[in-house]
Each structure stands twice: as structure tokens, then as C-alpha cells.
PDB file of C-alpha atoms and ligand atoms in Angstrom:
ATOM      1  CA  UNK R  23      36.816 -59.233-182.272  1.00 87.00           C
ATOM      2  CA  UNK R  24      38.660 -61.198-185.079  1.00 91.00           C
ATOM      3  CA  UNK R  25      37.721 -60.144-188.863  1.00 90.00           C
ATOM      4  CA  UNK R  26      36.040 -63.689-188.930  1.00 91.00           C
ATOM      5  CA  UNK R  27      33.199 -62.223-186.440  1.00 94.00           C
ATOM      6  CA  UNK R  28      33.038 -58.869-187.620  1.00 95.00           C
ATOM      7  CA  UNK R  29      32.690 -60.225-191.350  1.00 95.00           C
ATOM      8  CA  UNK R  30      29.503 -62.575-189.988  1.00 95.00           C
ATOM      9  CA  UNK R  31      28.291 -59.261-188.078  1.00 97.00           C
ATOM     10  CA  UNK R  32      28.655 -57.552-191.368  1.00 97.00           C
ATOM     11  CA  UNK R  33      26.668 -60.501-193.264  1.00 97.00           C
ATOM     12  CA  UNK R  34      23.956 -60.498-190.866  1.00 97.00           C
ATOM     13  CA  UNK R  35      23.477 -56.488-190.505  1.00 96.00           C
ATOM     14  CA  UNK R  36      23.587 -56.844-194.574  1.00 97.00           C
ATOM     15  CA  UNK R  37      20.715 -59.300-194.571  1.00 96.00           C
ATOM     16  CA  UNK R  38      18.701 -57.336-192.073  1.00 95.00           C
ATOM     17  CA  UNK R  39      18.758 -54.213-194.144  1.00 94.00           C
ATOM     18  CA  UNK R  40      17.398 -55.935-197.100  1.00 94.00           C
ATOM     19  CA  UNK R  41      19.970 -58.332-198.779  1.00 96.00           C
ATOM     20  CA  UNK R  42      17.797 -61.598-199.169  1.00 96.00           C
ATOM     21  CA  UNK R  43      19.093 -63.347-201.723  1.00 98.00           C
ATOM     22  CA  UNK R  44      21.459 -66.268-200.441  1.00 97.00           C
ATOM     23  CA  UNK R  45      23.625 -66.608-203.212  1.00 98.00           C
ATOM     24  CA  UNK R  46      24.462 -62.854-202.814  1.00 98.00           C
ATOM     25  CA  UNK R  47      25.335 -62.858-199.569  1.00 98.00           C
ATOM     26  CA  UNK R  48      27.350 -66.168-199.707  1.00 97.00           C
ATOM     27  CA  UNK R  49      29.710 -64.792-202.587  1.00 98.00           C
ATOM     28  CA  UNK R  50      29.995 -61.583-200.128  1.00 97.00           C
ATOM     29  CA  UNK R  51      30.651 -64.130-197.212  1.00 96.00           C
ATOM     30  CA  UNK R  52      33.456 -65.619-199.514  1.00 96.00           C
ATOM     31  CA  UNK R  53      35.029 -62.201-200.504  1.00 97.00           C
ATOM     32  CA  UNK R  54      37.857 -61.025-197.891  1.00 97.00           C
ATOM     33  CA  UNK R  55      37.267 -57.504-198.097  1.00 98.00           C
ATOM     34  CA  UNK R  56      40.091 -56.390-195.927  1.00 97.00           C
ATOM     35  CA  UNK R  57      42.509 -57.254-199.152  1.00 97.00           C
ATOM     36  CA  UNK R  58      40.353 -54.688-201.217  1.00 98.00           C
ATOM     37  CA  UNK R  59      41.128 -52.043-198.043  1.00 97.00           C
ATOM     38  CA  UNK R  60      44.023 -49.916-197.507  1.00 97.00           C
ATOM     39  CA  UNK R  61      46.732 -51.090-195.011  1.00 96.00           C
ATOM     40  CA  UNK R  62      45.272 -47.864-192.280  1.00 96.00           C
ATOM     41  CA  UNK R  63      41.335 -48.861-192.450  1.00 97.00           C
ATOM     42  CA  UNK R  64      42.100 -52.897-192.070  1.00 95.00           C
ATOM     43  CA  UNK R  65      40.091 -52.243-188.469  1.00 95.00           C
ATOM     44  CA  UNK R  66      37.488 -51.060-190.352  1.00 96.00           C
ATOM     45  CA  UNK R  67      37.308 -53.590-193.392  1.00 97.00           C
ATOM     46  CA  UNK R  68      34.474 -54.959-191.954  1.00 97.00           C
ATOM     47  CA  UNK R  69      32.192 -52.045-191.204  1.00 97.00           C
ATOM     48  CA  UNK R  70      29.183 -51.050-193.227  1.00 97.00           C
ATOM     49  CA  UNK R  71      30.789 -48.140-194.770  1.00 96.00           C
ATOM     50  CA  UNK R  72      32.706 -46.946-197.512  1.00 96.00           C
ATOM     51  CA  UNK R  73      36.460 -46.383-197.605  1.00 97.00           C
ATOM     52  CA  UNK R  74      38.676 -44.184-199.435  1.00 97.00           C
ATOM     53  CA  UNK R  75      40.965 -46.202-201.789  1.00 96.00           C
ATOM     54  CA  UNK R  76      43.819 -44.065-204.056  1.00 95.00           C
ATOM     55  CA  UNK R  77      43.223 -41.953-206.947  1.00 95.00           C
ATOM     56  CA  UNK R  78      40.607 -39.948-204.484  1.00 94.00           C
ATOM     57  CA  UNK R  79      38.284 -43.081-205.297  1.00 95.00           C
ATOM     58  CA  UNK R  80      36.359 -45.119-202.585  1.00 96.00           C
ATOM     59  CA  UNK R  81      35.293 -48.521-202.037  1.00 97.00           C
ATOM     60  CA  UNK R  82      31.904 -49.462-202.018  1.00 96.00           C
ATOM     61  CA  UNK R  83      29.954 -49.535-198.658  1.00 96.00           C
ATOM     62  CA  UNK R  84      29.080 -53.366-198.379  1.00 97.00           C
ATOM     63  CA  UNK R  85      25.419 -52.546-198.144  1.00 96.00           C
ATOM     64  CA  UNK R  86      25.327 -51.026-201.704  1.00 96.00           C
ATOM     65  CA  UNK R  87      27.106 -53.767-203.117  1.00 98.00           C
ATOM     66  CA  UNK R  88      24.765 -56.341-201.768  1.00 97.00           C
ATOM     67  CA  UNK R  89      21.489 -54.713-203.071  1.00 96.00           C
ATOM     68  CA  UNK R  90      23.191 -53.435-206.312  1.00 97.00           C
ATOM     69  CA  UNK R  91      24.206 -57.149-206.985  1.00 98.00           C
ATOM     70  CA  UNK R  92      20.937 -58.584-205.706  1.00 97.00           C
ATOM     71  CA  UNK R  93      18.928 -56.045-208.354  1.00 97.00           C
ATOM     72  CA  UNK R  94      21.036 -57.146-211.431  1.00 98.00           C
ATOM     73  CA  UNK R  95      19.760 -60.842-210.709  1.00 98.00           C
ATOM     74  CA  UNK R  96      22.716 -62.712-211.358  1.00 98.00           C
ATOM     75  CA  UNK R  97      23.079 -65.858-213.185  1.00 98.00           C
ATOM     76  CA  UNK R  98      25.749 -68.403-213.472  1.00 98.00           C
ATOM     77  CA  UNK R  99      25.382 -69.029-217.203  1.00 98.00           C
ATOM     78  CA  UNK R 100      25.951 -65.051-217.896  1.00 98.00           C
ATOM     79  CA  UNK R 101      27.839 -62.770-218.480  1.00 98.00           C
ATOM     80  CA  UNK R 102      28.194 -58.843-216.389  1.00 98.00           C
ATOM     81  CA  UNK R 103      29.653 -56.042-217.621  1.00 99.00           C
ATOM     82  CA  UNK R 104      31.122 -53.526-214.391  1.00 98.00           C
ATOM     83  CA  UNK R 105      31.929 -49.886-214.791  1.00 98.00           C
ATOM     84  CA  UNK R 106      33.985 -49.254-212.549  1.00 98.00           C
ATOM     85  CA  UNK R 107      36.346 -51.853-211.457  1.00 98.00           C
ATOM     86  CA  UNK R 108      37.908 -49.380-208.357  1.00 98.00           C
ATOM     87  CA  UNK R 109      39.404 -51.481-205.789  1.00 98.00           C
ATOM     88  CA  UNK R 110      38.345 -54.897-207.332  1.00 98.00           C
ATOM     89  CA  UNK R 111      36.016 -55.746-204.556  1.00 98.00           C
ATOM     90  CA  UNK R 112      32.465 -55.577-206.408  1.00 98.00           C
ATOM     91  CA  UNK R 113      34.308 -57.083-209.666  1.00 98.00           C
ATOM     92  CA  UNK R 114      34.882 -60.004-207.024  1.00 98.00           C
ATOM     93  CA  UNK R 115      31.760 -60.553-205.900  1.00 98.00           C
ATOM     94  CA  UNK R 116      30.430 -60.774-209.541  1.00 98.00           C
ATOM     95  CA  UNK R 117      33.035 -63.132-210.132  1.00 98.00           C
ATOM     96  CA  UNK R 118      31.594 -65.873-207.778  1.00 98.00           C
ATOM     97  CA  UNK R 119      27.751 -65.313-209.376  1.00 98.00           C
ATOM     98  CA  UNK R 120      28.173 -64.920-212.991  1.00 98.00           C
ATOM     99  CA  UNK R 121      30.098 -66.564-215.888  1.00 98.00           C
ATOM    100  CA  UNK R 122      32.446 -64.050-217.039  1.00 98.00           C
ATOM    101  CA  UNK R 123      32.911 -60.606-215.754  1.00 98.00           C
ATOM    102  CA  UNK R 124      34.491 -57.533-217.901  1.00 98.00           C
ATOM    103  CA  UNK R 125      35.146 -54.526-215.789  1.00 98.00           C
ATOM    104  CA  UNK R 126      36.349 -51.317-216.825  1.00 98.00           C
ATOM    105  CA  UNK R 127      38.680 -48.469-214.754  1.00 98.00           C
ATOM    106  CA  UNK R 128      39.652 -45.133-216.063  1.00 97.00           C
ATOM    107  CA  UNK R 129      42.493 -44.784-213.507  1.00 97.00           C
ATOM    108  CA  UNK R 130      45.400 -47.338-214.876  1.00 98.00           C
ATOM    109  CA  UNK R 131      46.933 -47.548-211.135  1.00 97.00           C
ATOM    110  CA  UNK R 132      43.959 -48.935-209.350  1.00 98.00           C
ATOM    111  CA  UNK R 133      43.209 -51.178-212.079  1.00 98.00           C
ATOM    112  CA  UNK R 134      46.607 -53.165-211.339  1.00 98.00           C
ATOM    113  CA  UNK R 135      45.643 -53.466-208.083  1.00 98.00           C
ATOM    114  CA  UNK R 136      43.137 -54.601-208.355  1.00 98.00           C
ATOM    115  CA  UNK R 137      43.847 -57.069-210.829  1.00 98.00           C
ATOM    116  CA  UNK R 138      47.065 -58.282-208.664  1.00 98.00           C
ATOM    117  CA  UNK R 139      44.166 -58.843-205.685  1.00 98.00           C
ATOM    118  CA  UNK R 140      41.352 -60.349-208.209  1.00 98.00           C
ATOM    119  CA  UNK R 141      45.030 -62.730-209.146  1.00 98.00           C
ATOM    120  CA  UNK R 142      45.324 -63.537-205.702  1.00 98.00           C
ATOM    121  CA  UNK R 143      41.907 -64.821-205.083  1.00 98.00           C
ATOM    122  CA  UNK R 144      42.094 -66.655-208.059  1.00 98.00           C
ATOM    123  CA  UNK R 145      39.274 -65.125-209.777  1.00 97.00           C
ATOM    124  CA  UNK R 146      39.973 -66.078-213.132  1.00 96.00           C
ATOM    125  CA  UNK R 147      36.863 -65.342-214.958  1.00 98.00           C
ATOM    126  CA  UNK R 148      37.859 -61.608-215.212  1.00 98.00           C
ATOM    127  CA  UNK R 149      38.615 -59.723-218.429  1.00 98.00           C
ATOM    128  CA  UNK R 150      39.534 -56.322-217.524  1.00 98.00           C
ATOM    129  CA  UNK R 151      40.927 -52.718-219.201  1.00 97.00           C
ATOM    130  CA  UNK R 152      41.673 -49.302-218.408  1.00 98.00           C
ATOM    131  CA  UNK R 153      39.434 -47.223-221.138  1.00 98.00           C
ATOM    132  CA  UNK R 154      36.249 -44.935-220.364  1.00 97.00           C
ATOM    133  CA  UNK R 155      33.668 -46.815-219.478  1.00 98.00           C
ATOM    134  CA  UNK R 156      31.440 -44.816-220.764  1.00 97.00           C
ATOM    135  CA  UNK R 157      31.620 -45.896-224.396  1.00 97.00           C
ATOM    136  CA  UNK R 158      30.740 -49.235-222.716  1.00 98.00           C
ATOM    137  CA  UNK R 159      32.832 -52.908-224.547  1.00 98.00           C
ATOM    138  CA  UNK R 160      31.627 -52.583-227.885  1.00 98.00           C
ATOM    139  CA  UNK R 161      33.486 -55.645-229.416  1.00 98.00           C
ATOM    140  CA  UNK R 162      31.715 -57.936-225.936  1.00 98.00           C
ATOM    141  CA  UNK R 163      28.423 -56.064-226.264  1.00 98.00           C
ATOM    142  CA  UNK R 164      25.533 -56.635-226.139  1.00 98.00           C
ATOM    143  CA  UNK R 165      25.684 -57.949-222.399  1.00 98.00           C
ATOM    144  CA  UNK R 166      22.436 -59.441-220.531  1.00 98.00           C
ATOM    145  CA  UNK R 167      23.811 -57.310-217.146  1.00 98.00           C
ATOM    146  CA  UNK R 168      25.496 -54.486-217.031  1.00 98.00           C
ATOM    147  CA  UNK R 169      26.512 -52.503-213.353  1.00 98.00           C
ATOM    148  CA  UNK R 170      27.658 -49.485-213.203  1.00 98.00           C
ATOM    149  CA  UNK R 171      29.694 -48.106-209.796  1.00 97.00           C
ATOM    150  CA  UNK R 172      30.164 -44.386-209.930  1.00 95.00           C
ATOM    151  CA  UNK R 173      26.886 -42.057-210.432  1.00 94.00           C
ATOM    152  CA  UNK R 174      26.478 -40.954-214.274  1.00 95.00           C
ATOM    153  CA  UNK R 175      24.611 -37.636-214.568  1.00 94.00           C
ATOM    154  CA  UNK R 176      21.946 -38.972-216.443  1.00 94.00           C
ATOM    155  CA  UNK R 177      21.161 -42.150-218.002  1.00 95.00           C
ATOM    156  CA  UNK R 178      24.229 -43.501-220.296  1.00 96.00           C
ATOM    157  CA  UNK R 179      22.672 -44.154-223.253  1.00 96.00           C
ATOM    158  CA  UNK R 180      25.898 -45.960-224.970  1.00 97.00           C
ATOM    159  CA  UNK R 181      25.664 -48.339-221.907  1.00 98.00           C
ATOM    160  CA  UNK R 182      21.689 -48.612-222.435  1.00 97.00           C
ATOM    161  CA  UNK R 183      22.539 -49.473-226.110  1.00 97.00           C
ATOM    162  CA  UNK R 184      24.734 -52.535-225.040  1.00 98.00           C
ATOM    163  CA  UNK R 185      22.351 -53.821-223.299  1.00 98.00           C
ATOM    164  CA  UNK R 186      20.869 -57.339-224.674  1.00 97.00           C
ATOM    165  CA  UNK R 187      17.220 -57.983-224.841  1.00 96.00           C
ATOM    166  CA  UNK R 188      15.493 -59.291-221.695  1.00 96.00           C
ATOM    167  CA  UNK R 189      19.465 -57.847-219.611  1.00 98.00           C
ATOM    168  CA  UNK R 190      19.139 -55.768-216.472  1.00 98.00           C
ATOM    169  CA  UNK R 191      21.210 -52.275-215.674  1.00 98.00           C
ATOM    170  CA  UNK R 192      21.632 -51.110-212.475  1.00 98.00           C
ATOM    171  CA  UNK R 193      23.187 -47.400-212.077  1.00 97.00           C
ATOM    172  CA  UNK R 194      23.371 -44.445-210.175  1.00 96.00           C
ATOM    173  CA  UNK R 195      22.087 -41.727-211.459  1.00 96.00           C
ATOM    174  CA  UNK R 196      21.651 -37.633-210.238  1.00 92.00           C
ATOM    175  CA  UNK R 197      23.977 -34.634-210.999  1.00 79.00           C
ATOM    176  CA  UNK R 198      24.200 -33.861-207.403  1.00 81.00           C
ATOM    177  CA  UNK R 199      26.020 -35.776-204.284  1.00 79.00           C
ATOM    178  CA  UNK R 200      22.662 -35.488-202.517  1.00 84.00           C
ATOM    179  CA  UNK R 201      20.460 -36.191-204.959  1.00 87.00           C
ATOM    180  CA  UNK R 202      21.466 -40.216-206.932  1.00 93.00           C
ATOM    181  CA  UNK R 203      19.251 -42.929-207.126  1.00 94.00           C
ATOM    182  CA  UNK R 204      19.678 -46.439-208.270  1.00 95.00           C
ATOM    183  CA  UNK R 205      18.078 -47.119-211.283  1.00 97.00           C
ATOM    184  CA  UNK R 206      16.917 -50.020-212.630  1.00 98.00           C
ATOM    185  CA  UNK R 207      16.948 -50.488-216.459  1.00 98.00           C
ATOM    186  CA  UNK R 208      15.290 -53.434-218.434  1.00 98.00           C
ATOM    187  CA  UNK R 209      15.133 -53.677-221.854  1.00 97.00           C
ATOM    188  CA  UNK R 210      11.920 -55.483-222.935  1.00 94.00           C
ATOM    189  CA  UNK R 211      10.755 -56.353-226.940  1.00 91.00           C
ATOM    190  CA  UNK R 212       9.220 -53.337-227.312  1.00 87.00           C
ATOM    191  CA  UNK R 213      11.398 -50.600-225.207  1.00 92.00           C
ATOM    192  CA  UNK R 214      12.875 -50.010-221.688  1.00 95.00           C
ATOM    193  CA  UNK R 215      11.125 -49.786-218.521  1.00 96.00           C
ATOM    194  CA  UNK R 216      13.356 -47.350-216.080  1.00 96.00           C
ATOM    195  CA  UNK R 217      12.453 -47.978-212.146  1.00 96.00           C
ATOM    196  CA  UNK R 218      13.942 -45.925-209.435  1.00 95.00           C
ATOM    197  CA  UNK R 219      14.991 -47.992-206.344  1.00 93.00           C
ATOM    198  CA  UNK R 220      16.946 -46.395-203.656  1.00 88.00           C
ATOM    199  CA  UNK R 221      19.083 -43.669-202.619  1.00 84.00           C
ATOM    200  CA  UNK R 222      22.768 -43.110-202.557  1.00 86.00           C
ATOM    201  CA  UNK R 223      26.109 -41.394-202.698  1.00 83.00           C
ATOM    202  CA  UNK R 224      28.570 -42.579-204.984  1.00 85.00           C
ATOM    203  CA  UNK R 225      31.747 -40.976-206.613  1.00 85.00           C
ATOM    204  CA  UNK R 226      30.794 -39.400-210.089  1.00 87.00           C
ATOM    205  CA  UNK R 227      31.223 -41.455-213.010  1.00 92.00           C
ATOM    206  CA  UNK R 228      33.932 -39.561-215.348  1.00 92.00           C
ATOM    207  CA  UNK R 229      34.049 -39.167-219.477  1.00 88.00           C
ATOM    208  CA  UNK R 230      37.612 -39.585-220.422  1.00 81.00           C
ATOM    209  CA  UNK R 231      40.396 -41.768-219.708  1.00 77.00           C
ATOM    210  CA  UNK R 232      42.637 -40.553-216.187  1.00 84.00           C
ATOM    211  CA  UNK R 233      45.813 -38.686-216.634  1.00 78.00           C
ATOM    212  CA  UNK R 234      48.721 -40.972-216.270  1.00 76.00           C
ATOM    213  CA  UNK R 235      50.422 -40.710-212.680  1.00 65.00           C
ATOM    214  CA  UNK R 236      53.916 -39.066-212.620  1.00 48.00           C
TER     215      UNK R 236
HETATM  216  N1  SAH F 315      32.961 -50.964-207.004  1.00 80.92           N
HETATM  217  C1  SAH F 315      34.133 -50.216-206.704  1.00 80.92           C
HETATM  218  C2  SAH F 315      33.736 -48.767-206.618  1.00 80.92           C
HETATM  219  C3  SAH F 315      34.812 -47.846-206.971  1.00 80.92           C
HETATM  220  S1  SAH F 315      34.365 -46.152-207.004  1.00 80.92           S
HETATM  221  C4  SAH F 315      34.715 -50.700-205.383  1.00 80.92           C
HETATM  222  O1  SAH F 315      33.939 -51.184-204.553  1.00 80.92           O
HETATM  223  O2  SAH F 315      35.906 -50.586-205.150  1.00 80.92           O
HETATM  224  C5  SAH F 315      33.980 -45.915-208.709  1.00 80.92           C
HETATM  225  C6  SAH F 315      35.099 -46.153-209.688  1.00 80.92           C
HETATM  226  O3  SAH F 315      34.618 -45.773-210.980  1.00 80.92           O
HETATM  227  C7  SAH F 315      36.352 -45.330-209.441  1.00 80.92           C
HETATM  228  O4  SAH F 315      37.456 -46.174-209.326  1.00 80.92           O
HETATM  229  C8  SAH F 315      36.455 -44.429-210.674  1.00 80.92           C
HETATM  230  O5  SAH F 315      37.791 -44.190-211.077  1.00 80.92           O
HETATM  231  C9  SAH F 315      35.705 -45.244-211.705  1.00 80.92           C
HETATM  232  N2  SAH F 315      35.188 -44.474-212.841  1.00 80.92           N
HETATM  233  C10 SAH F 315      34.591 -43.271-212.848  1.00 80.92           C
HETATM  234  N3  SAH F 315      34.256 -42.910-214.095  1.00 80.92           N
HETATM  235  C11 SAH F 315      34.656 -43.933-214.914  1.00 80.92           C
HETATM  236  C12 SAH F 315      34.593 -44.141-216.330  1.00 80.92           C
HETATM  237  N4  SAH F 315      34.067 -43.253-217.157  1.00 80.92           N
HETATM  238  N5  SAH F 315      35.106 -45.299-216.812  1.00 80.92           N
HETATM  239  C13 SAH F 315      35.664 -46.222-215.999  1.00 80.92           C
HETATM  240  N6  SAH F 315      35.746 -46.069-214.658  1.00 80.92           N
HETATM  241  C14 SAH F 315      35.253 -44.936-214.121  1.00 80.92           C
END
């Protein structure tokens, strides 16, 4: 099977399980995902699974991506802030449904990957940097959508804090592997309403920058 087939395979299994929204799963569609995946899983680039990446990180299974992006509503006219750029392939996928995208890594050697793929696809809408993402982008804040791709332990409140009225935050949350849940975060006039959506596994979300490679 050629990746062309296994990537509509992929698109269709995606919008079985629950991805509905069109322009979600066209930007996926128009995402080559085998670029984001190291040279010894490119057979598996367009599975419905997660893949380790370096730095002991992973890639996002497609399936997460799509309802993750799907919950933060995206809108051309806005702006997204991403916590955790990893690989670059969610960052691109935001890139294609929203205005301007910053993303932030804590390890510096998969953020120049994936800034040298996000290059390549000409995805130019992309301000990136290597900090903790926890402390969220102050001097950009406060952002209508913020998405967060590695589980936090408990709700970030820095992150919450950034968030502009009426703006959507989607993140994992739960101290254990087997116990994170997407949450849903909007910020209303008068407070926040906090809804749990579904279940996952995602790599924890880290205070601190990364120690520099030797
Ligand atoms: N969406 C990415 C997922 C990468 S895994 C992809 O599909 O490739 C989560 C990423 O979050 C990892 O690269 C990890 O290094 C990063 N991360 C964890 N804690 C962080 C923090 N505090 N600040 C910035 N990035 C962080």
C-alpha cells in the first residue's frame, strides 16, 4: 500500500472514531506525517498510533491530535498557543487552521527539527522557542486558544491565566500514566467552566528547561 492510501485509511478511521469537523481533518489530510517520523517507523507513519521521536519524547497518535484540535475550535482569524512543539507535527496542523501559532519545547534538539521540517513545509506562520512552557508566552499572552501536548499534573494555572476571555484550553491532565484526561477549559465573564472529555496517555509535561545535549 503506498503512504497515499494508508494516509486516506488513516483519515477515514480518524473520522469514524469521532473527528467530524472537515476543516480538521483536511489540514491533517494536508500534513505528511511521515516527515514528522523517524527514518525506522516510516512503515508505520501512517498508523493510528504514537511513535517514539528523540529525547525519549513521542509523537502524537493521529487520533489525539484530531479531537484535541477539533475541541480547541479553531479559527482562521486567531491566534494558538502549543506547549509542546515535540516533533512539529501538531504545531503543523495548527498552522493550516489558525492565524499564527507560538509553540514552545523544553528540549532545544527537537525544537530544530522540528523547525527545519515546519521550514520545509513552508509553514510560515510559526513563532517558536525553547523555554518551559509552563510559565506560558507572557509578552504574546493573553491567547484566545491555548493546547497543551504533554499531561500537566494538575491544572496549570500560569497557562489558565493567559488565557483571553471567551479562549478555549485543551490539556491533559492526571499524575498517573493511567489515569489523564483531556480537559476542557473556558474562560467565561464571570469564571472558568472545567469539562472533562476523554481519556489518554501522554508523556508528562516537565517544569524546567532540558539539560543541554553533550
Ligand atoms: N505534539 C507533539 C507531542 C510531543 S510529546 C507531537 O505530536 O510531536 C510532548 C512534548 O512536550 C515533548 O517534546 C516534551 O519535551 C514537551 N514538554 C514537556 N514538558 C514541557 C514544558 N514544560 N515546556 C515545553 N515543552 C515541554
Amino acid at each position: 500500500m503506498t503512504q497515499a492510501a494508508r494516509k486516506i485509511r488513516l483519515v477515514l478511521e480518524l473520522r469514524r472514531a469521532g473527528v467530524t469537523d472537515t476543516r480538521v481533518l483536511s489540514a491533517i489530510e494536508r500534513v505528511p506525517r511521515e516527515i514528522f517520523v523517524p527514518e525506522a517507523f516510516q512503515d508505520q507513519a501512517y498508523e493510528n498510533t504514537a511513535l517514539p521521536i528523540d529525547c525519549s519524547q513521542t509523537i502524537s497518535q493521529p487520533l489525539i491530535v484530531g479531537l484535541m484540535t477539533q475541541m480547541l475550535e479553531p479559527d482562521k482569524k486567531m491566534r494558538v498557543l502549543e506547549i509542546g512543539t515535540g516533533s512539529g507535527y501538531q504545531t503543523a496542523v495548527l498552522c493550516r487552521l489558525f492565524r499564527r501559532v507560538y509553540t514552545i519545547e523544553r528540549h532545544r534538539e527537537l525544537l530544530k527539527q522540528a523547525e527545519a521540517r515546519l521550514a520545509e513545509l513552508k509553514c510560515h506562520n510559526v513563532t517558536a522557542q525553547c523555554a518551559d512552557g509552563t510559565r506560558g508566552w507572557p509578552e504574546q499572552a493573553p491567547f484566545p486558544r491555548i493546547l497543551v501536548t504533554a499531561a500537566a499534573p494538575e491544572m496549570p494555572a500560569t497557562l489558565v491565566d493567559q488565557l483571553d476571555e471567551g479562549g478555549i484550553m485543551i490539556v491533559p491532565i492526571g499524575a498517573s500514566v493511567s489515569d489523564q484526561w483531556i480537559y476542557k477549559v473556558t474562560r467565561g465573564r464571570g469564571g472558568f467552566k472545567e469539562e472533562r472529555m476523554s481519556q489518554v496517555r501522554f508523556v508528562p509535561l516537565v517544569s524546567g528547561e532540558a539539560p543541554a545535549v553533550s
